[in-house]
Short mmCIF file of C-alpha atoms and ligand atoms in Angstrom, two decimals:
data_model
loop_
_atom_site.label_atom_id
_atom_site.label_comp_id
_atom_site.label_asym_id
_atom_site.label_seq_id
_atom_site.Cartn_x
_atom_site.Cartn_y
_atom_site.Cartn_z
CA UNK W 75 152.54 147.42 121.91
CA UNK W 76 149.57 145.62 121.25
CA UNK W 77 146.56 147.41 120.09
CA UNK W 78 144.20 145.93 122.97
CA UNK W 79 140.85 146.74 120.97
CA UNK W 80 141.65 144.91 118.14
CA UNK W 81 143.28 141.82 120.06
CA UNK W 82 140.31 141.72 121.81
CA UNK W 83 137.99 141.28 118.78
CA UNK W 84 140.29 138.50 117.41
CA UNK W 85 140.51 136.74 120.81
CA UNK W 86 136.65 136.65 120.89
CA UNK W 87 136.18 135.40 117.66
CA UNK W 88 139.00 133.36 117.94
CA UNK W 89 137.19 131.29 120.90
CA UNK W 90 133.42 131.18 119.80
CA UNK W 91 132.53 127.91 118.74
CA UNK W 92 131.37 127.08 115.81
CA UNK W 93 128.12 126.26 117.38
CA UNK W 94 128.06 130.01 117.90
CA UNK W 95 128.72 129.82 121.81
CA UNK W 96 131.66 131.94 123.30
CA UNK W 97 133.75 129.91 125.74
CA UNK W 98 134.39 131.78 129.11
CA UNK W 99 138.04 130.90 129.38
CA UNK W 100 139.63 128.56 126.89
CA UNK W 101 142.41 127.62 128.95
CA UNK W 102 140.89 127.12 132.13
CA UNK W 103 138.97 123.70 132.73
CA UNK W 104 136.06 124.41 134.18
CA UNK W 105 135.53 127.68 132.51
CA UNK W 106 135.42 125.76 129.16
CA UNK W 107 131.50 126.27 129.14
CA UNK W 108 129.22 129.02 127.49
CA UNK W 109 127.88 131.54 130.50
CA UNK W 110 125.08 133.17 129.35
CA UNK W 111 125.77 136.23 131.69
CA UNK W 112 129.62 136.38 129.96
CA UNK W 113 128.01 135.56 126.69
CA UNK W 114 125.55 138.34 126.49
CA UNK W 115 128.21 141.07 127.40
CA UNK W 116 130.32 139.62 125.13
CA UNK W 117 127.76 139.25 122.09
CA UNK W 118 126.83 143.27 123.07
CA UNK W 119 130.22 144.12 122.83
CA UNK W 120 131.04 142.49 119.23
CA UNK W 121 127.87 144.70 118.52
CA UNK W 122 129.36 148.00 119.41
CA UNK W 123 131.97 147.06 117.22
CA UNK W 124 129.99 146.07 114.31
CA UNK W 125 130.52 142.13 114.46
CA UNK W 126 127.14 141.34 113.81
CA UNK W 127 127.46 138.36 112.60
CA UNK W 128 129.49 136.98 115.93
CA UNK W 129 126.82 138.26 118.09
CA UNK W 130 123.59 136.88 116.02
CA UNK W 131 125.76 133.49 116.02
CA UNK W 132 125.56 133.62 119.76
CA UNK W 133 121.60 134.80 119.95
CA UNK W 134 120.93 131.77 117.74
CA UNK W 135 123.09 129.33 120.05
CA UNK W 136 121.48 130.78 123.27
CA UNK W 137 117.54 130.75 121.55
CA UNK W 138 118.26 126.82 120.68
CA UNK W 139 119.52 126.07 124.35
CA UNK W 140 116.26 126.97 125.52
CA UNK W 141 113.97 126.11 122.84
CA UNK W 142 115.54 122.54 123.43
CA UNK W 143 114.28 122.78 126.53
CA UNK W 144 110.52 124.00 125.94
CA UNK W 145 108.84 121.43 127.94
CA UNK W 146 110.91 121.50 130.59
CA UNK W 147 110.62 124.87 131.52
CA UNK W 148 106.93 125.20 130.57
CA UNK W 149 106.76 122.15 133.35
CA UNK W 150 108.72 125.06 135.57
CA UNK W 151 106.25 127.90 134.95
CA UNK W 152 103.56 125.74 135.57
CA UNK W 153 104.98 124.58 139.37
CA UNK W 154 106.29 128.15 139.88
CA UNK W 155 102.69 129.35 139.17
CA UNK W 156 101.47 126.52 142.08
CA UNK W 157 104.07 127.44 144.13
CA UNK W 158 105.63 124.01 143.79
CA UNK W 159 109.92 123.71 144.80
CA UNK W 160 111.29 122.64 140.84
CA UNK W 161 114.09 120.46 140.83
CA UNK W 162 117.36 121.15 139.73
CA UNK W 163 116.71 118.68 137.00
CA UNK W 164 113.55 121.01 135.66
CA UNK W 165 115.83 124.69 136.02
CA UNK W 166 117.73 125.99 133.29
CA UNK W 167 121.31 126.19 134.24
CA UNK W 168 123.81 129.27 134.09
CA UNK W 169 125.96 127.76 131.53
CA UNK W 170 126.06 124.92 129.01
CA UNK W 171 128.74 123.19 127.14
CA UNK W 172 129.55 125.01 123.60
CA UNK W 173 127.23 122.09 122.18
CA UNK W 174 124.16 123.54 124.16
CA UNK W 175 124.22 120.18 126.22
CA UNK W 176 123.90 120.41 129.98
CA UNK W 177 127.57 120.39 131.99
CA UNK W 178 128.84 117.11 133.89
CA UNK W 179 128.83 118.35 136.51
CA UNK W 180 125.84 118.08 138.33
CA UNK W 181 126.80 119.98 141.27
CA UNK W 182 127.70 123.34 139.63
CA UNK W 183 125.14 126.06 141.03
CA UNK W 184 123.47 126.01 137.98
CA UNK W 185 120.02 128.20 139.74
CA UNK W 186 121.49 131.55 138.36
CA UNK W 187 118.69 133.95 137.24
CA UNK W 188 120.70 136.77 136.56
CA UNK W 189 122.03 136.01 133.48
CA UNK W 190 119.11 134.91 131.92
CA UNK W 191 117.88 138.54 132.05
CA UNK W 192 121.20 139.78 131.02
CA UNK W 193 121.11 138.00 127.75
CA UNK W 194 117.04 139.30 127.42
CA UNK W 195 118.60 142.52 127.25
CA UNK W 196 121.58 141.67 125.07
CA UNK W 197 119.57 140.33 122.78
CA UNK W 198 117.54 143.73 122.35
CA UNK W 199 120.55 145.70 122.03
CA UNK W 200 121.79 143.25 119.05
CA UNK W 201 118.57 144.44 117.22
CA UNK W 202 119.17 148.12 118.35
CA UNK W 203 122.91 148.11 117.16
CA UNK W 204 122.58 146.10 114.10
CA UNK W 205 119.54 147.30 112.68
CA UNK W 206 118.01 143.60 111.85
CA UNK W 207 115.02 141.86 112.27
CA UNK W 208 115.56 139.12 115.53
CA UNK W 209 114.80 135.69 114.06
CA UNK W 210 111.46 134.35 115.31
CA UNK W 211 113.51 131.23 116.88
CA UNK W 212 115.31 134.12 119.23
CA UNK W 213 111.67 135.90 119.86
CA UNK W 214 110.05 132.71 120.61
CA UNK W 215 113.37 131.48 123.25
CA UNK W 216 113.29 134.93 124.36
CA UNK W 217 109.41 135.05 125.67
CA UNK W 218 109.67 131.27 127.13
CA UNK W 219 112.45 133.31 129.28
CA UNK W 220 110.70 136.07 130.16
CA UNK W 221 108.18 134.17 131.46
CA UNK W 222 110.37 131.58 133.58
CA UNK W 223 111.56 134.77 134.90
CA UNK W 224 108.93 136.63 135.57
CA UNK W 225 107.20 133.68 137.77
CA UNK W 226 110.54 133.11 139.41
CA UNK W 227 112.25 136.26 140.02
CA UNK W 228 110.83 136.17 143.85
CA UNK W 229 112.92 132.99 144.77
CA UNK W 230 116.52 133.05 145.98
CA UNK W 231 119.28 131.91 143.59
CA UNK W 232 122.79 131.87 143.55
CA UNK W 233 124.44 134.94 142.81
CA UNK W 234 126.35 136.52 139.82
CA UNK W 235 129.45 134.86 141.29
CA UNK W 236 127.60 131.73 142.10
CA UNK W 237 126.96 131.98 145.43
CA UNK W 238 124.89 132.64 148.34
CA UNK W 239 121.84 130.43 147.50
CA UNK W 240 119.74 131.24 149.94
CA UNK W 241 118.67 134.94 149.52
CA UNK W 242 118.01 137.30 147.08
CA UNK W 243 120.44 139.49 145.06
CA UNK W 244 120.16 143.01 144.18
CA UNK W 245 121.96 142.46 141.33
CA UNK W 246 119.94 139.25 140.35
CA UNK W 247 117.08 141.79 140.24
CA UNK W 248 118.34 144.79 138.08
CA UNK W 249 119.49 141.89 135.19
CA UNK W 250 115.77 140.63 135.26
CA UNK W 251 114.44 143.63 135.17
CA UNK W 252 116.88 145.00 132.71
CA UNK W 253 116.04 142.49 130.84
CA UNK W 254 112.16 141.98 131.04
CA UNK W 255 111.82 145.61 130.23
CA UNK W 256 114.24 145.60 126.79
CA UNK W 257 111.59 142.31 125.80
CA UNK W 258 109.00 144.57 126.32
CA UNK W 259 110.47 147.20 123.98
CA UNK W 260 111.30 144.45 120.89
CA UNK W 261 107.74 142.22 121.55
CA UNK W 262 105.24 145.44 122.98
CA UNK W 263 103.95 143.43 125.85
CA UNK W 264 103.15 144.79 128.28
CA UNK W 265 105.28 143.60 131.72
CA UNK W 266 104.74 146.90 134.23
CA UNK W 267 103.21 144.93 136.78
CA UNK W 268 106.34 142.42 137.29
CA UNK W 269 108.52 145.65 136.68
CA UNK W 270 106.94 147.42 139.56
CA UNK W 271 106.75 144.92 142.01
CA UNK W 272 110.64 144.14 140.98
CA UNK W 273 111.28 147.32 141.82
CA UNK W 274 109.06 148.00 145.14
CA UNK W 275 111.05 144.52 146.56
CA UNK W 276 114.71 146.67 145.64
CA UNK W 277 113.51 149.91 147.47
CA UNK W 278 111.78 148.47 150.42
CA UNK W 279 114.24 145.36 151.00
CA UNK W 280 117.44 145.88 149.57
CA UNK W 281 117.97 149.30 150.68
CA UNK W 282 119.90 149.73 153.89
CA UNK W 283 120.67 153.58 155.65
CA UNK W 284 120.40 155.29 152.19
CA UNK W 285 122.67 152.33 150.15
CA UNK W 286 121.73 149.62 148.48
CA UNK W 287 123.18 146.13 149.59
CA UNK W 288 124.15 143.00 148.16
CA UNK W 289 121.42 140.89 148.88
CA UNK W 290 118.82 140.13 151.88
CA UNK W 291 120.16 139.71 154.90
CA UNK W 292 122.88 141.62 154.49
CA UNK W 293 124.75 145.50 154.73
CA UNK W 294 127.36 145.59 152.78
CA UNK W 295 128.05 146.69 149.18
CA UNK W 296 129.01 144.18 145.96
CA UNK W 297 130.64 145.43 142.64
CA UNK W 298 127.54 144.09 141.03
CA UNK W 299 125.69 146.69 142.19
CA UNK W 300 126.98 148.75 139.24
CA UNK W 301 124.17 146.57 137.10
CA UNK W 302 121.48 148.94 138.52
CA UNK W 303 121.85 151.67 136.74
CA UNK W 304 124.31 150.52 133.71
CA UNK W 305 122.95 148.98 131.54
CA UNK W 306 120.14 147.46 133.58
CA UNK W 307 117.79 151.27 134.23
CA UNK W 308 116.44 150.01 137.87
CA UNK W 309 117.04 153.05 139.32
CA UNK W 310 118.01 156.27 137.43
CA UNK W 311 121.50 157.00 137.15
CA UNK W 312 121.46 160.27 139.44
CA UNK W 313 119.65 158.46 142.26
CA UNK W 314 120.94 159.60 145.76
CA UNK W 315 120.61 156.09 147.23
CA UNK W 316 122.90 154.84 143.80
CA UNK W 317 125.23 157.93 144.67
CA UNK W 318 125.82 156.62 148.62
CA UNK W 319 126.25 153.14 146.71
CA UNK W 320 128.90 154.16 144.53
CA UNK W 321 131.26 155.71 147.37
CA UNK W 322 130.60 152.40 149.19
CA UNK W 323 131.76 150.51 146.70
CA UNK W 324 135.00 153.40 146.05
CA UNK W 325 135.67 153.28 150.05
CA UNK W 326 135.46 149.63 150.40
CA UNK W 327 136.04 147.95 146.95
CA UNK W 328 139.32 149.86 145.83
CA UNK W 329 142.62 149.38 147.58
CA UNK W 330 144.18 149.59 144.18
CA UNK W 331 144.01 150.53 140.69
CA UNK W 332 141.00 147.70 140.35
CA UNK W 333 137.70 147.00 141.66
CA UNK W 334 137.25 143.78 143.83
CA UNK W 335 134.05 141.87 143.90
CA UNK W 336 132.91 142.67 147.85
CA UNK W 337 134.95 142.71 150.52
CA UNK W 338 135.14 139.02 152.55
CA UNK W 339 135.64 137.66 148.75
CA UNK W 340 138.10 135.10 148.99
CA UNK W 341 138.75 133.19 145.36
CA UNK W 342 142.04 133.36 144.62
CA UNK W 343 142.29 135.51 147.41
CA UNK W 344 139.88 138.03 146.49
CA UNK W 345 141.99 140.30 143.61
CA UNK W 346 141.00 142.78 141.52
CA UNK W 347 138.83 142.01 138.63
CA UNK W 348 139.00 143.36 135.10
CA UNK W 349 135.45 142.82 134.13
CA UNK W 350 134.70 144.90 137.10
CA UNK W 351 137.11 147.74 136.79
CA UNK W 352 135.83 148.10 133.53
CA UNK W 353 132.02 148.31 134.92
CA UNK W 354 132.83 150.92 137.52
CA UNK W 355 133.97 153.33 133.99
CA UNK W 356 131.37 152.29 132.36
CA UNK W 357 129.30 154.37 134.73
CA UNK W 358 131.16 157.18 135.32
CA UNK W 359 131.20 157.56 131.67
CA UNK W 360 127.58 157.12 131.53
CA UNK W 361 127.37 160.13 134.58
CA UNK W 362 129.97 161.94 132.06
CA UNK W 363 132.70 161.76 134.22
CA UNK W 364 135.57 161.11 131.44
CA UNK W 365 138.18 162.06 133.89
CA UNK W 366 137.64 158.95 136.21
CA UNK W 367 136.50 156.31 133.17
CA UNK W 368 139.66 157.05 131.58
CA UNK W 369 141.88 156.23 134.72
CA UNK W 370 139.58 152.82 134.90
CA UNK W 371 141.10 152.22 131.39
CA UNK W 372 144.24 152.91 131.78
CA UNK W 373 144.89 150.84 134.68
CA UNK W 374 143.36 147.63 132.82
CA UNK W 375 145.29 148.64 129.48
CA UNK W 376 147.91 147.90 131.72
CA UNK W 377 146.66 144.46 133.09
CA UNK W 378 147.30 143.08 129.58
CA UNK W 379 149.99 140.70 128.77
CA UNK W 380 152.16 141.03 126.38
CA UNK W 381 149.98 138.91 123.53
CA UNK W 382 147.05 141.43 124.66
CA UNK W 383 145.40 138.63 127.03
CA UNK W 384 143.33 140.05 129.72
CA UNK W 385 142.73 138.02 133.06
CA UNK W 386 139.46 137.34 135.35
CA UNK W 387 141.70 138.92 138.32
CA UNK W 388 144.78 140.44 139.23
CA UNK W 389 146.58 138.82 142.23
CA UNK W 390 146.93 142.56 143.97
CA UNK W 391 145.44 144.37 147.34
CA UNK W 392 143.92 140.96 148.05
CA UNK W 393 141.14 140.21 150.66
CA UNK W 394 143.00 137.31 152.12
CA UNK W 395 146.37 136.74 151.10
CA UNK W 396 145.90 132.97 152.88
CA UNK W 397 143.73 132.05 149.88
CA UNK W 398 145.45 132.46 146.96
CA UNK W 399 147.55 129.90 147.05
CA UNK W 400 145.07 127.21 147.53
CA UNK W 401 142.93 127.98 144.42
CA UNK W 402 146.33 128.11 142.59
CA UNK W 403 146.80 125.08 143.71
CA UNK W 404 143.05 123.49 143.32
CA UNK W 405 142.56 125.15 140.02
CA UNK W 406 145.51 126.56 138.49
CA UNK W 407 146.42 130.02 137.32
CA UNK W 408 143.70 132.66 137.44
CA UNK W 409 141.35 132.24 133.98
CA UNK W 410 143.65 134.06 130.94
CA UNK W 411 142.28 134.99 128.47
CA UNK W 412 138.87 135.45 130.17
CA UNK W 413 136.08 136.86 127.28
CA UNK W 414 134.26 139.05 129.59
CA UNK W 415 137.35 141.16 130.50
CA UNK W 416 138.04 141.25 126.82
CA UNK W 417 133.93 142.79 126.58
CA UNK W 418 133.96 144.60 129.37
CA UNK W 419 136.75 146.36 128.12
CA UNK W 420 135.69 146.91 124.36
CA UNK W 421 132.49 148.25 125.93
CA UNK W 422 134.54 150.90 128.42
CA UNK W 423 136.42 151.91 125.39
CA UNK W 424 133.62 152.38 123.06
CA UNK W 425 132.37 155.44 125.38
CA UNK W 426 135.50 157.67 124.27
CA UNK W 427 134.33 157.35 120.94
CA UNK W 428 130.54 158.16 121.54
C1 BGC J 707 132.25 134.08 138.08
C2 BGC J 707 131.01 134.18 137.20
C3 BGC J 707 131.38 133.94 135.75
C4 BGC J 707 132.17 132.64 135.58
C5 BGC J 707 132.71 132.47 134.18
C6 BGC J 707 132.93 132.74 137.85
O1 BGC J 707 134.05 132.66 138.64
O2 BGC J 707 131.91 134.21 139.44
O3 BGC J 707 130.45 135.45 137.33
O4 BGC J 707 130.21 133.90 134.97
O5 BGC J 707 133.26 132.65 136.47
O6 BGC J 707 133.47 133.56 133.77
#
């Protein structure tokens, strides 16, 4: 048997460029970009490990992606700041090819604000883990961010799983202000006031009968709601509201051994992702509960293939049976091996060793 920690290392480091980005999926064409929401987790994870060098490789390839683009998002602060619509050709996008050029693909949802934040705070746990200085270049990338962000963070975006442009995310929230807050902690500035007013939008809009929900307009629960209190500290991890949340997510989200997404989620039939399963133990292990991380871990220990490849999905307790077959079809096999499973996972099973 495989030892699934290990493999995991060598299968991320095995598929970061040279250029320092980490492909999402090497075998799966259009998940042959750098996400900087998979990225982050992934360069945190190579942290907890020790790979230091992997992760700072992948600050330095994510602070040149945007410093390329100084103008251009100074331009976007600017017309944010007027309250001017900026054009897709002025926003950064959600991922980039491992050069750090722009995709082909014009069409992609590229408005993603989430993982922008997520890689804020990523890049403050690399200095917390490693112990080093973070390169000006990074500190410099890292502020130009924070401030696109904090003029933006009001406007709706696509989601985490690139959809839903037109409202607001809960999720999209917590990774901003996860990640405006850990800038705050590496550069001293001070960024209450956009903290504050993040968080007065999540309690008085995004909170329905005692749960939080998805997004505006909306009741029902998403996996990503996990992100609120690990690792992204928008509400405290013994919240009542965050309690009523989790069971939501346990009563609707889990038909299996894995978490799905949120419940009408039908790509590749809706399955049960990895990445996910892996989140949900993340915070029961932060909330000490051992008992329930470790089943999390031992149902995706399971998931592996024989080479110790982990999957976005598994094919089982699907939403809609009716779509699997059509993504197979349209896009192939489900993205194997998929580097944020492989993180998610190294992160899960660094809290048994804590
Ligand atoms: C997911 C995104 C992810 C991307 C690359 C998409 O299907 O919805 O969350 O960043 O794949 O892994």
């Amino acid at each position: 048997m495989v030892n699934l920690v290990e493999t995991s290392i060598i299968i991320i480091q095995k598929f970061q460029s040279e250029s320092g980005a980490y492909v999402a999926s090497p075998n799966f064409p259009t998940y042959n970009y750098c996400w900087f929401r998979d990225g982050a987790f992934t360069a945190y994870a190579m942290d907890l490990y020790g790979q230091t060098e992997s992760s700072r490789r992948f600050h330095l390839w994510a602070s040149k992606v945007i410093l390329d683009r100084k103008e251009m998002i100074l331009i976007a602060i600017e017309k944010a700041r007027k309250g001017l619509p900026i054009t897709i050709q002025k926003q950064l996008h959600t991922r980039y090819t491992l050069e750090g050029e722009d995709g082909t693909k014009d069409e992609w949802p590229n408005f993603q604000l989430d993982g922008l934040g997520t890689w804020l705070w990523s890049l403050q746990q690399h200095k917390a883990n490693s112990n080093l200085e973070i390169p000006e270049d990074c500190l410099e990338a890292a502020k130009l961010v924070a401030d696109y962000l904090s003029v933006l963070w009001h406007q709706p975006c696509y989601d985490c799983w690139e959809e839903f442009p037109d409202d607001i995310h809960t999720h999209t929230l917590a990774a901003i202000y996860g990640g405006l807050n850990a800038l705050s902690i590496m550069d001293g500035k001070d960024r209450s006031g956009t903290l504050k007013e993040i968080q007065k939008f999540v309690n008085e809009q995004l909170v329905y009968d005692g749960f939080f929900v998805k997004k505006t307009h909306s009741f029902t629960v998403d996996a990503s709601l996990l992100g609120l209190v690990v690792p992204y500290g928008l509400v405290a991890i013994d919240d009542q509201r965050f309690d009523a949340t989790l069971e939501r997510i346990e009563n609707s989200l889990r038909k299996g051994g894995g978490l799905h997404r949120y419940p009408t989620d039908t790509y590749y039939g809706g399955g049960e992702w990895i990445l996910l399963t892996a989140w949900l133990g993340w915070v029961y292990a932060s909330r000490d509960d051992m008992e329930k991380a470790g089943e999390l871990l031992s149902w995706i220990e399971k998931q592996a293939d024989t080479n110790g490849n982990l999957p976005e999905q598994i094919p089982a307790t699907l939403n809609d049976p009716n779509y699997y077959q059509p993504w197979l079809r349209q896009w192939g096999e489900i993205a194997k091996p998929l580097l944020w499973s492989h993180a998610q996972y190294l992160i899960l099973k660094k809290q048994f060793q804590n």
